[in-house]
Coordinates of C-alpha atoms in Angstrom, one line a residue:
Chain A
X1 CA -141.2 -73.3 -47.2
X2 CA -142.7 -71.2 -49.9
X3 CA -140.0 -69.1 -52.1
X4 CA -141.0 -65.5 -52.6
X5 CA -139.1 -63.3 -55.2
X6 CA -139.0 -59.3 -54.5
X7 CA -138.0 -57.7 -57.9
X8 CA -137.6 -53.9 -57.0
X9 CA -134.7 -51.1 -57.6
X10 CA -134.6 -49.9 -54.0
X11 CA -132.4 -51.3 -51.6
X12 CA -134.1 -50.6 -48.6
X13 CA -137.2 -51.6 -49.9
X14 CA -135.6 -55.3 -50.7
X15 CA -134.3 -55.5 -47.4
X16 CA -137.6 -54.5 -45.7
X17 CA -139.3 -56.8 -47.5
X18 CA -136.9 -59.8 -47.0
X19 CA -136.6 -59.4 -43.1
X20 CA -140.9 -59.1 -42.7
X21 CA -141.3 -61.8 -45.1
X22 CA -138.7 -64.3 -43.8
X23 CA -140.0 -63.8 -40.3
X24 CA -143.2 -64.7 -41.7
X25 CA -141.5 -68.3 -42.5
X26 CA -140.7 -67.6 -46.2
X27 CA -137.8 -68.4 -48.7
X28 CA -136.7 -65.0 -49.9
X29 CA -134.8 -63.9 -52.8
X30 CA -133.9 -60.7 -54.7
X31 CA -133.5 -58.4 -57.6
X32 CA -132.7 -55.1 -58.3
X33 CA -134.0 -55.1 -61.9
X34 CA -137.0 -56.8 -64.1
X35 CA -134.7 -56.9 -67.4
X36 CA -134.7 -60.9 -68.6
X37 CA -137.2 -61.9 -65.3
X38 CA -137.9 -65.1 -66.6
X39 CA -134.2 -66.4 -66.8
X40 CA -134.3 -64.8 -62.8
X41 CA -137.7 -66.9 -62.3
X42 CA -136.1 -70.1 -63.9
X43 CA -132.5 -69.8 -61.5
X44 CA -134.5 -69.0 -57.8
X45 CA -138.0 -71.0 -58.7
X46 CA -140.7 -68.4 -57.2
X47 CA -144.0 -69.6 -55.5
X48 CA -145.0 -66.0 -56.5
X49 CA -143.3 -62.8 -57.6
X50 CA -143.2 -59.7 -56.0
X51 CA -142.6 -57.0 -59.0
X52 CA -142.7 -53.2 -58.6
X53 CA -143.6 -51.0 -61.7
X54 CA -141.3 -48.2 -61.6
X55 CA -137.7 -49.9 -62.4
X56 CA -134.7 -47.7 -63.2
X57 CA -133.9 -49.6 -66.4
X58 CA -137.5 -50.5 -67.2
X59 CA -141.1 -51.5 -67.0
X60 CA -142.6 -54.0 -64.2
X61 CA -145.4 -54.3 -66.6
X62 CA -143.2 -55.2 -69.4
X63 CA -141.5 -57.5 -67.6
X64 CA -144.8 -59.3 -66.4
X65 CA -145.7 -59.5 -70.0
X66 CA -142.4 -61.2 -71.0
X67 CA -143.0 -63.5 -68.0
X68 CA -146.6 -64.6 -68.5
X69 CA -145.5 -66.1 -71.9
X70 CA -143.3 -68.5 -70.2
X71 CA -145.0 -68.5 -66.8
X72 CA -148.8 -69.0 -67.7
X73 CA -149.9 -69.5 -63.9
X74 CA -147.0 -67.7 -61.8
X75 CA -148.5 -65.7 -58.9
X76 CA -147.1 -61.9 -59.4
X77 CA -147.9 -59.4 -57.3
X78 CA -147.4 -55.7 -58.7
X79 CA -146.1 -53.5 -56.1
X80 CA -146.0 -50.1 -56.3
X81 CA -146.0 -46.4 -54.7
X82 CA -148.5 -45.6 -57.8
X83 CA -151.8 -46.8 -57.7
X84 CA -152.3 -44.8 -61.2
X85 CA -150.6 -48.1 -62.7
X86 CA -153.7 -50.0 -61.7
X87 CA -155.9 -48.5 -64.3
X88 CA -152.9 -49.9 -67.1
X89 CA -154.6 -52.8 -68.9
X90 CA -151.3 -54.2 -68.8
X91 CA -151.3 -54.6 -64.8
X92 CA -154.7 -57.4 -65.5
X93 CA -151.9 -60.1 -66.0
X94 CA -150.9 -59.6 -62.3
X95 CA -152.6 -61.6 -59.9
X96 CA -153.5 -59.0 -57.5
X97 CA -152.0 -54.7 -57.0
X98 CA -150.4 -53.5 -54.1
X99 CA -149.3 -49.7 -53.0
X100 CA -146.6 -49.9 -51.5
X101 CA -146.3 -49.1 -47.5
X102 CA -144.1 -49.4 -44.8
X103 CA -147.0 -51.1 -43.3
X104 CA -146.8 -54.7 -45.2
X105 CA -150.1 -56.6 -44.0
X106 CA -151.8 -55.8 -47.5
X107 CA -148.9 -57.2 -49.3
X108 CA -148.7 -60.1 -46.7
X109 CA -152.7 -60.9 -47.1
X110 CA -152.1 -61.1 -51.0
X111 CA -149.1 -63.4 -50.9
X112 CA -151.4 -65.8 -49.2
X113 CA -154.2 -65.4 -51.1
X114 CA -151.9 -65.9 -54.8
X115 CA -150.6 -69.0 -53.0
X116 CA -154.0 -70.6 -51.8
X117 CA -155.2 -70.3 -55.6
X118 CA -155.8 -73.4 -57.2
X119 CA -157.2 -74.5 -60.1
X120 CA -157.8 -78.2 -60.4
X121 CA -157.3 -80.3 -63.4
X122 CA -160.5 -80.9 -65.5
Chain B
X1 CA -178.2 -82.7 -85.7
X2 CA -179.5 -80.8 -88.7
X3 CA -177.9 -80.1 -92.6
X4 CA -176.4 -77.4 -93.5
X5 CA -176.9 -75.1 -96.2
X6 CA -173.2 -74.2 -97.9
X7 CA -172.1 -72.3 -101.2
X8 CA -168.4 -73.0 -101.2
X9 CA -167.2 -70.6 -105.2
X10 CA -164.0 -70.9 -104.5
X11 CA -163.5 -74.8 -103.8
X12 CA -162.0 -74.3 -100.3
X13 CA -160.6 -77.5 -99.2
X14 CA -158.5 -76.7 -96.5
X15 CA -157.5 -73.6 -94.3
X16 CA -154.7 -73.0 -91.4
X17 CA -157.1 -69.8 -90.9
X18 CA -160.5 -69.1 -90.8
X19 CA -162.4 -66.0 -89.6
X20 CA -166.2 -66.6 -89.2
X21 CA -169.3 -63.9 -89.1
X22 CA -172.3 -65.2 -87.6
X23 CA -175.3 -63.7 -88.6
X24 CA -179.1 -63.5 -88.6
X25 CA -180.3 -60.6 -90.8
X26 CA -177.3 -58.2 -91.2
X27 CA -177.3 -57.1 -94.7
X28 CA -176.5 -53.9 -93.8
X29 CA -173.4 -54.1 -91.7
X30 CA -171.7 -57.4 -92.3
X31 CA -169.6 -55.8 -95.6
X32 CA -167.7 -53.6 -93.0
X33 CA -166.3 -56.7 -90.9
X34 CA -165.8 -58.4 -93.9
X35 CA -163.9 -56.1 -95.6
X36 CA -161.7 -55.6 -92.4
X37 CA -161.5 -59.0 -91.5
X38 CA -160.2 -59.8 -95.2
X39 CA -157.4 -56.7 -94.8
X40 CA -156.5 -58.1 -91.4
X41 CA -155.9 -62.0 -93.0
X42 CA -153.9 -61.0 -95.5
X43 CA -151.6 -58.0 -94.0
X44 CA -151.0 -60.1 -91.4
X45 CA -151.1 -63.7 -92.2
X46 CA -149.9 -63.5 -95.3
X47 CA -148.2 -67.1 -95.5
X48 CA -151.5 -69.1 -94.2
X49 CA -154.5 -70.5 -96.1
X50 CA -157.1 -68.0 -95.1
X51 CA -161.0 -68.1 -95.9
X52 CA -163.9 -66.0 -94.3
X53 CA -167.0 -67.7 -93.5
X54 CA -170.4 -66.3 -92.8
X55 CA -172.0 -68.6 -90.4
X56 CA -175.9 -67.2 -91.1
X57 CA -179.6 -68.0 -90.4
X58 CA -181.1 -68.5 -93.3
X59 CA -181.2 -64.5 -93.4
X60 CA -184.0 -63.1 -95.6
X61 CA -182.8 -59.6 -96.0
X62 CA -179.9 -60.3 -98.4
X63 CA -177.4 -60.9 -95.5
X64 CA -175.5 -63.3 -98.0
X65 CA -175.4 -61.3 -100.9
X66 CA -174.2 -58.1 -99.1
X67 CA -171.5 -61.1 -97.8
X68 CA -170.3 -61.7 -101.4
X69 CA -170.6 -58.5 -102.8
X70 CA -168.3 -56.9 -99.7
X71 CA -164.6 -56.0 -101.3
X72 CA -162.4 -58.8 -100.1
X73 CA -159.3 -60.8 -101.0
X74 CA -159.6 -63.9 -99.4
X75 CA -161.8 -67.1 -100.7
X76 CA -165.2 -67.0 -98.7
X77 CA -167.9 -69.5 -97.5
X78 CA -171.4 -69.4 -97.2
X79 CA -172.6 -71.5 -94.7
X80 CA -176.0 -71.5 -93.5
X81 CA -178.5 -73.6 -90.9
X82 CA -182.1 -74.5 -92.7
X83 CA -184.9 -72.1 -93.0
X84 CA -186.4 -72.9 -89.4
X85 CA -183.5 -73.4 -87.5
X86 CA -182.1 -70.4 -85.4
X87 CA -179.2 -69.2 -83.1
X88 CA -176.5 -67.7 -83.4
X89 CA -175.2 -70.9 -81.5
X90 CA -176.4 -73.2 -84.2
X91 CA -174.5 -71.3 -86.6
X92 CA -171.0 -71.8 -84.5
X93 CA -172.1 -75.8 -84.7
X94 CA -171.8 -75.4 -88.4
X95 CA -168.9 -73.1 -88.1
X96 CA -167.3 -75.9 -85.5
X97 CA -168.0 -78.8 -88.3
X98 CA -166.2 -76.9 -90.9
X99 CA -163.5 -76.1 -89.3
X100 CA -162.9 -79.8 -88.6
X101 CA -163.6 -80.3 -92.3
X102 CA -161.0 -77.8 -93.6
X103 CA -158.5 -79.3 -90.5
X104 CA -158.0 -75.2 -89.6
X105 CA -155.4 -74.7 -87.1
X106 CA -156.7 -71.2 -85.6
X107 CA -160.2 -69.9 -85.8
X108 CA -161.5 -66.0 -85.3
X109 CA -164.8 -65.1 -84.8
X110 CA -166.0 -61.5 -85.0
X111 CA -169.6 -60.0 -84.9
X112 CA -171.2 -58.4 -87.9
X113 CA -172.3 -55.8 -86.4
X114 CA -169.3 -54.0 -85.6
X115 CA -168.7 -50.9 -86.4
X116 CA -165.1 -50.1 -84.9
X117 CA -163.4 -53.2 -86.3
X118 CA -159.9 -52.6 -87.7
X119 CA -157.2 -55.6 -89.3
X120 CA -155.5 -55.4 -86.2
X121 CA -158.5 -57.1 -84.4
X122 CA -158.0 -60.4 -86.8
X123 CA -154.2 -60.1 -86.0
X124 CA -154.6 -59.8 -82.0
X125 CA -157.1 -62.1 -82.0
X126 CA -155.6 -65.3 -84.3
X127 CA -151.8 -64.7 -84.1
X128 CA -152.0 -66.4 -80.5
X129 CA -153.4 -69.6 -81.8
X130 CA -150.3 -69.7 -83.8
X131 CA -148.6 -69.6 -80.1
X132 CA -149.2 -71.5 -76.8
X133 CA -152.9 -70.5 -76.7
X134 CA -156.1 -72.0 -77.3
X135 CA -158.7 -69.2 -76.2
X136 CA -158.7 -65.5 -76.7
X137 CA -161.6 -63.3 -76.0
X138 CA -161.1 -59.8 -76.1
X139 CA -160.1 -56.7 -73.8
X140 CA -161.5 -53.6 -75.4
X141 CA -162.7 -50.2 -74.1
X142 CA -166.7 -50.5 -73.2
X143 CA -168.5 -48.0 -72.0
X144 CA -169.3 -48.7 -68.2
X145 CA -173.1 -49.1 -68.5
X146 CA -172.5 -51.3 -72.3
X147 CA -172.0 -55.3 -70.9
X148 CA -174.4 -54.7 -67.7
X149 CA -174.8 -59.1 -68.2
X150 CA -171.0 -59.2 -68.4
X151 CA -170.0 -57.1 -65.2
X152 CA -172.8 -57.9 -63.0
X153 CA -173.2 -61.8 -63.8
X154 CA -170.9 -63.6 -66.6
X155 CA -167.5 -62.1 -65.6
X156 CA -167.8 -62.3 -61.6
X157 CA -169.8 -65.7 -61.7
X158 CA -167.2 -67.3 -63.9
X159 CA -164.1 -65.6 -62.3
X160 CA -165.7 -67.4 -59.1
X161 CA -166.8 -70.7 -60.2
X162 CA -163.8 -71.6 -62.4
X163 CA -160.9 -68.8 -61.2
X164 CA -159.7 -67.5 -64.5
X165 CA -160.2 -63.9 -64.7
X166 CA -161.8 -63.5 -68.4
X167 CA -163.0 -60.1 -68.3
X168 CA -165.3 -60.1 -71.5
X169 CA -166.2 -64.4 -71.7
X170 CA -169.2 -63.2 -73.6
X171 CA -167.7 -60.6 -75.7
X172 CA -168.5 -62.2 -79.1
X173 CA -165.1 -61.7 -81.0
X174 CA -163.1 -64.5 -79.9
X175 CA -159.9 -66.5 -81.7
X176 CA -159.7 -70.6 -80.7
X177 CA -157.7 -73.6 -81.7
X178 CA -159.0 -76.1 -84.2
X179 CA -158.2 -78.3 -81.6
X180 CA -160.6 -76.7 -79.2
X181 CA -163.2 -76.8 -82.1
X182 CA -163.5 -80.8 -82.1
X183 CA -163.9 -81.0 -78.4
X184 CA -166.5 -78.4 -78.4
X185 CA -168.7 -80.5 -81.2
X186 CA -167.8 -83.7 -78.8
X187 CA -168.9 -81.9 -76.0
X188 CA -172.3 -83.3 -74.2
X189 CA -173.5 -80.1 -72.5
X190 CA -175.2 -78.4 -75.7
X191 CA -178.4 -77.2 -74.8
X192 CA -181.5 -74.9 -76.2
X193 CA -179.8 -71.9 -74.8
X194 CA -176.4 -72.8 -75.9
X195 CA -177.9 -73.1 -79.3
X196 CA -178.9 -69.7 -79.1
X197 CA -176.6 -66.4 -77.2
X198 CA -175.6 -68.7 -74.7
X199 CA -172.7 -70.0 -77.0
X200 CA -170.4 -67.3 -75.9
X201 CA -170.6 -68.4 -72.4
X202 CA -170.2 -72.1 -72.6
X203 CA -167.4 -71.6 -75.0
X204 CA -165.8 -69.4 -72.6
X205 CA -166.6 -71.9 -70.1
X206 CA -165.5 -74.9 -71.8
X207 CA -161.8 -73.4 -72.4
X208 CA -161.9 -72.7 -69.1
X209 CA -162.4 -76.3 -68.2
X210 CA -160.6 -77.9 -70.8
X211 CA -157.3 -75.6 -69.3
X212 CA -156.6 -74.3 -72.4
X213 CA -154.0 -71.5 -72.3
X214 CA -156.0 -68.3 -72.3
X215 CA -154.7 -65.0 -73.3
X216 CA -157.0 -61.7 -74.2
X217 CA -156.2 -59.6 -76.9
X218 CA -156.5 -56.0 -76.2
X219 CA -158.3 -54.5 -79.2
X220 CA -157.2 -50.8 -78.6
X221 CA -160.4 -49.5 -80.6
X222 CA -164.1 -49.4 -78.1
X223 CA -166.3 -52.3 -79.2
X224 CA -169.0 -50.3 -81.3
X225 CA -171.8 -51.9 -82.6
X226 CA -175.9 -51.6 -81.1
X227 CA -175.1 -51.3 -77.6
X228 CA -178.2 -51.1 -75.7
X229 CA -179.9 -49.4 -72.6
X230 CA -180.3 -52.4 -70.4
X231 CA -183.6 -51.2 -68.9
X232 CA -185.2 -51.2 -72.5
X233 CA -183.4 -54.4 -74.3
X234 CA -182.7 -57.6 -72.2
X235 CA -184.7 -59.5 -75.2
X236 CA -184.4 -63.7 -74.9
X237 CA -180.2 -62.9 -74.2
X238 CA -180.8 -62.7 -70.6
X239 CA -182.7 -66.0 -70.4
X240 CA -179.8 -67.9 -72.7
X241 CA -176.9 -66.3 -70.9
X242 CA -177.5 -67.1 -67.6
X243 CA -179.1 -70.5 -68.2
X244 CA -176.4 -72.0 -70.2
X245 CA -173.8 -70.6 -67.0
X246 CA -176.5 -72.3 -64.2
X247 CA -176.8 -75.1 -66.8
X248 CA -173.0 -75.8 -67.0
X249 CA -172.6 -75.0 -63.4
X250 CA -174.6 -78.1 -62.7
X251 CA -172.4 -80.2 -65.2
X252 CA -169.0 -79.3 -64.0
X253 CA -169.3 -79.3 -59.9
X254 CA -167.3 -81.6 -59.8
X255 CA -164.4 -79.2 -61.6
X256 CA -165.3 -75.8 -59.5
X257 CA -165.9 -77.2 -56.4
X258 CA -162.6 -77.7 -56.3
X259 CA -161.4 -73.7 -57.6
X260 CA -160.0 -71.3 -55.3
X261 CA -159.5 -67.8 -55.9
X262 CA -158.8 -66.8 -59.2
X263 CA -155.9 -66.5 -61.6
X264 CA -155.3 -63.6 -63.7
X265 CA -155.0 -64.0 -67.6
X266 CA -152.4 -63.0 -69.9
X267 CA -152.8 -59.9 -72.5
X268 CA -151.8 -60.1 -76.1
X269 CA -151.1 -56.9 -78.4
X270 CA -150.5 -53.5 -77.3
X271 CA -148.9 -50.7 -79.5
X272 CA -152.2 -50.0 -81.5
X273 CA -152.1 -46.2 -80.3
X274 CA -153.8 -44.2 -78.5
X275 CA -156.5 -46.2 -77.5
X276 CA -160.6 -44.5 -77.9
X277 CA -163.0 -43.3 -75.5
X278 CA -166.2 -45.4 -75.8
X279 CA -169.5 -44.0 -77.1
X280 CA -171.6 -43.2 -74.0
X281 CA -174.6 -45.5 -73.5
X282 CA -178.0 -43.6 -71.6
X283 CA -179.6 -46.2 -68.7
X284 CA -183.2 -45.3 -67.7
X285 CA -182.9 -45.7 -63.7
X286 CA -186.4 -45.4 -62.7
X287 CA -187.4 -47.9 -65.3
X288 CA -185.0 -50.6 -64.1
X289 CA -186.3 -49.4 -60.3
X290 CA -189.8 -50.2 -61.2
X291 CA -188.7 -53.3 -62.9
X292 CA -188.0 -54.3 -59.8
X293 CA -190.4 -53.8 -58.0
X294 CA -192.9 -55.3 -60.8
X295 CA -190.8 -58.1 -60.1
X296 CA -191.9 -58.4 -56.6
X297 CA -195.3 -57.9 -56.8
X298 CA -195.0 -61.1 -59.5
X299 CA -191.9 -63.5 -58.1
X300 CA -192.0 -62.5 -54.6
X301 CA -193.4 -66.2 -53.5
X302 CA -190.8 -67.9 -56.2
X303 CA -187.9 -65.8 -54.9
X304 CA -188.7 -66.7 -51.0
X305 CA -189.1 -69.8 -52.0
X306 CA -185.1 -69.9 -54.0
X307 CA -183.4 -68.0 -51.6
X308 CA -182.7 -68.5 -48.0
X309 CA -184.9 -66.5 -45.4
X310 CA -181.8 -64.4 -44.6
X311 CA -181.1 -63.3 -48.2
X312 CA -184.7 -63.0 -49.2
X313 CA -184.9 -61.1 -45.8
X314 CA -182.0 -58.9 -46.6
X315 CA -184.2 -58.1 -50.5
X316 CA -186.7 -57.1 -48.9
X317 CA -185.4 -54.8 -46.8
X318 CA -183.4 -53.3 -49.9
X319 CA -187.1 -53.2 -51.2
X320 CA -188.2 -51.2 -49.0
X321 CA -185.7 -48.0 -49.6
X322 CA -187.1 -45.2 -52.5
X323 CA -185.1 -44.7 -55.4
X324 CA -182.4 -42.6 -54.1
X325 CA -181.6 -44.6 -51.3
X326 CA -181.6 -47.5 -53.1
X327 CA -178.6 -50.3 -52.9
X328 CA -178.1 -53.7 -54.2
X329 CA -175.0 -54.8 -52.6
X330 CA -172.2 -57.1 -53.8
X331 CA -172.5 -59.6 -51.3
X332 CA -176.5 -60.0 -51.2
X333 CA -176.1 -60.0 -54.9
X334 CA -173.7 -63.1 -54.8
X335 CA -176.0 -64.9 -52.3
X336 CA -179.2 -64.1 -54.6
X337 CA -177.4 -65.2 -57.8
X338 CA -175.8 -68.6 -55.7
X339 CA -179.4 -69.2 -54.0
X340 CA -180.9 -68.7 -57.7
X341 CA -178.5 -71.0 -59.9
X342 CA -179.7 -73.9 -57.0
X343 CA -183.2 -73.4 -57.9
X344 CA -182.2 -74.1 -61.5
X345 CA -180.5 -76.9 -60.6
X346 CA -182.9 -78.4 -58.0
X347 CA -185.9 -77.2 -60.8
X348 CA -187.9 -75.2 -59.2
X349 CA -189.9 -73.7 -61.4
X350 CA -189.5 -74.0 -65.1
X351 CA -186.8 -72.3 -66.7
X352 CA -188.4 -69.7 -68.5
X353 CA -190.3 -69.0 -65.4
X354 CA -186.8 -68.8 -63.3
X355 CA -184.5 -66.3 -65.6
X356 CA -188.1 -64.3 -65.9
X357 CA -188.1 -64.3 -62.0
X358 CA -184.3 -63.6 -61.9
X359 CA -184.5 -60.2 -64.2
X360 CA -186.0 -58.2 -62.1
X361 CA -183.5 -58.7 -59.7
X362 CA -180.5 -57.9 -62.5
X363 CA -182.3 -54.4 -63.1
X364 CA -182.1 -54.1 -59.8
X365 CA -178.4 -54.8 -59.2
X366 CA -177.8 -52.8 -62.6
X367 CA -179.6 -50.0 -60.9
X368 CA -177.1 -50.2 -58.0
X369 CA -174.0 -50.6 -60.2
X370 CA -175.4 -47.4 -62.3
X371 CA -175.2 -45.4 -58.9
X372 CA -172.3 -46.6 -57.4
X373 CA -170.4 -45.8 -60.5
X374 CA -172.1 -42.5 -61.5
X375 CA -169.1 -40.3 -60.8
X376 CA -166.7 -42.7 -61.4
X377 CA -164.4 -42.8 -64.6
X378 CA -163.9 -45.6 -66.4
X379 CA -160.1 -46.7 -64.2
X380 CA -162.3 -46.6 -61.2
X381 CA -165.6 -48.5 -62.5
X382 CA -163.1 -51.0 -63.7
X383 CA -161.8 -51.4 -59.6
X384 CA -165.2 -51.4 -58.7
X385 CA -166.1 -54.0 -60.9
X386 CA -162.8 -56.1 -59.3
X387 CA -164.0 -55.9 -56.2
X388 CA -167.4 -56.9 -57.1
X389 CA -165.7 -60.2 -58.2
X390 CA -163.5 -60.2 -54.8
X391 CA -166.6 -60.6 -52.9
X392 CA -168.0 -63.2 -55.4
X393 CA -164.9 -65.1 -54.6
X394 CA -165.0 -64.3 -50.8
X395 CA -168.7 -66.0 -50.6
X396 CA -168.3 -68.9 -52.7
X397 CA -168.2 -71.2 -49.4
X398 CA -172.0 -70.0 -49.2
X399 CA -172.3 -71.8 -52.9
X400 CA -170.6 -74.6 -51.4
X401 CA -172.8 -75.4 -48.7
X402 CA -175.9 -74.4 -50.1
X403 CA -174.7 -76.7 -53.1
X404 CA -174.6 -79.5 -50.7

């Protein structure tokens, strides 16, 4: 069962996403903030992250930096209500953008698609 | 393999850092990089064993003098092919034995043309070697008609065939390992076009396939250096770009075939300000349109023959619209560039004769990718170029089977 971890400061958000996502036959697990995301990564073992931008206490985009140094080839997905953030050279490390929605077959589409990449051995 | 031509003053023996120029006539720019590239070496690598090498052509317009005279505080190295012997790929096969010599641990490798160069480049582009990484190429601010090869053909075809997202593999300022330097001389796939600007791509490639870590540096500052319409310039780079990337896709099937999507790549170095609006760059429209159609009237039987009767069928009706109604999709675009690199693989025509055949076509996508983006700013061109790259991805099953 693939393990999906939701990073975002709203509640209701975390819960939405959990209920849709475990229907869909995934391993969910949350966090409220981004701060020291690769010591959450190492504890719940993600087959891909989803990370929202706009954190109470901080940066999604900082925390995907501080996790791609650790995490080389980690699927994140960057999830958020700004598509602005997309233009943020910072957001190229992210394997794919989402705005959020209440609607989550975007999101759902991207999930599979960061966990059907593959990049063989040479 | 031929000699090399080296002036070595200072005795360098060994280096944990080296930052190479290549160059082929460039007396009067290559003190600027120089000068920058020295700053950057020893502001921020204070502690290593830094020389600056220009890797030239047997330049006859005082290209190494201008090299030695530039102000600089590091040793440097003159290292130059024989009179005869050209490419600014040859000159990274000198750079690639030295660096073996001198057992370097990081390499940088900037262009000496550049104009908008600052120390930070040498620092964002080497201090990652010191790291986990292998590769760097760069991520700077380009204008969204400079790279036209780069958006419509390097990045998406090697985002697709090998599914890291590089977004400048043939930018030309890159930092790699010393490591990565031995396998590249050890490498079988050198050809006549890699020799020459192909480099960029099949060293791109290469780190790629090898699974070196990859990280790009963002650069902050525009790359400025000649940037050129593409309608008036396309020169023998064209021809060496794309061949060395069909050539290599021939050699390493047997590593794509098995890719999937794409993986994004991590960025090094922010905080270097606010970051510069690139100089604009003027494309003529209704030359590259009747570039196009010259092409027809000259590789219409050559491209019917390349590409499948519903691609070729699909051109032609894309022919067949004026100027303003013209379009070039992504996905015909994909299947023309999938359907071409078989022909170079199956040989059918020469190469020369192929990439000549090919051009049109790229003015005519460039055309396309000049309209689409007209109104767009550069956030938006960027997207559009990402989806471009989507649909690469989407149609690589076509590849596949027409691959066989």
């Amino acid at each position: 069962m693939p393990r999906v971890l939701i990073v975002d400061d709203e509640e209701h958000i975390r819960t939405l996403y959990k209920l849709e996502l475990e229907d869909d036959g995934y391993e969910v697990f949350t966090e409220y903030s981004g701060l020291d995301l690769s010591a959450k990564v190492a504890r719940t073992s993600p087959d891909v992250v989803v990370l929202d931008i706009k954190m109470v206490d901080g940066s999604g985009l900082d925390a995907l930096q501080e996790l791609r140094d650790k995490y080389y080839d980690l699927p994140v997905i960057l999830c958020s209500a700004y598509g602005s953030f997309k233009e943020d050279i910072k957001s190229f490390a992210a394997d794919y953008y989402v705005v959020k929605s209440s609607d989550l077959t975007e999101l759902k589409k991207r999930i599979g698609e960061a966990l059907e990449s593959h990049i063989p051995n040479s | 393999m031929f000699d090399w031509i080296i002036e070595n003053p200072d005795n360098v023996t060994e280096a944990d850092i080296i930052v190479g120029i290549p160059s082929r006539n460039e007396a009067d720019t290559i003190a600027f990089p120089t000068q920058q590239a020295s700053l950057g070496l020893t502001r921020y690598f204070p502690d290593k064993k830094a020389v600056i090498v220009n890797c030239d052509n047997f330049s006859t317009d005082g290209t190494k003098e201008a090299f030695f005279s530039a102000p600089c505080q590091v040793p440097r190295i003159y290292l130059s092919t024989p009179e005869g012997v050209l490419g600014k790929g040859n000159n990274f096969r000198n750079l690639f034995r030295l660096i073996c010599d001198l057992n370097a641990e990081a390499v940088v490798v900037v262009d000496a043309d550049l104009e908008s160069i600052t120390p930070k480049w040498i620092k964002n582009l080497g201090e990652p070697i010191f790291g986990d990484y292998g590769y760097v190429t760069p991520i700077y601010l380009r204008h969204k008609y400079d790279g036209t090869i780069t958006n419509n053909i390097a990045y998406p075809m090697s985002r697709a065939l090998y599914g890291r997202r590089v977004r400048q593999p043939i930018g030309g300022d890159f930092g790699f390992s010393g490591e990565l330097a031995k396998f590249y001389l050890e490498h079988d796939s050198w050809s006549e076009a890699t020799a020459h600007f192909g480099i960029d791509i099949w060293m791109t490639t290469l780190a790629m396939y090898f699974r070196k870590p990859i990280t790009q540096a963002f650069l902050g500052r525009p790359k400025i250096h000649r940037a050129k319409d593409p309608a008036s310039s396309l020169g023998p780079m064209f021809r060496e770009v794309v061949g060395t990337l069909f050539s290599l896709q021939s050699t390493l099937f047997d590593f794509w075939k098995d890719v999937h999507r794409s993986k994004p790549t991590a960025i090094f170095g922010f905080g270097l300000g606010e970051s510069e609006e690139p100089p604009p760059v003027s494309v003529n429209t209704t030359a590259l349109f009747s570039k196009l159609h010259d092409g027809y009237e000259n590789f219409s039987d050559l491209w019917r023959e390349a590409m499948t009767e519903e691609t070729f069928s699909k051109l032609e009706e894309v022919l067949a619209a004026d100027e303003k109604r013209f379009e070039l999709p992504p996905v015909l675009w994909a299947h023309i560039l999938f359907d071409m690199s078989v022909a170079y693989r199956d040989r059918l025509t020469n190469t020369d004769n192929l990439m000549e055949s090919l051009a049109p076509l790229y003015f005519g996508r460039t055309l396309s990718f000049v309209k689409s983006t007209m109104e767009m700013g550069l956030g938006q061109a960027e997207e559009y170029i990402d989806e471009q790259c989507q649909c690469f991805e989407r149609e690589k099953p076509y590849l596949l089977k027409r691959w066989g």
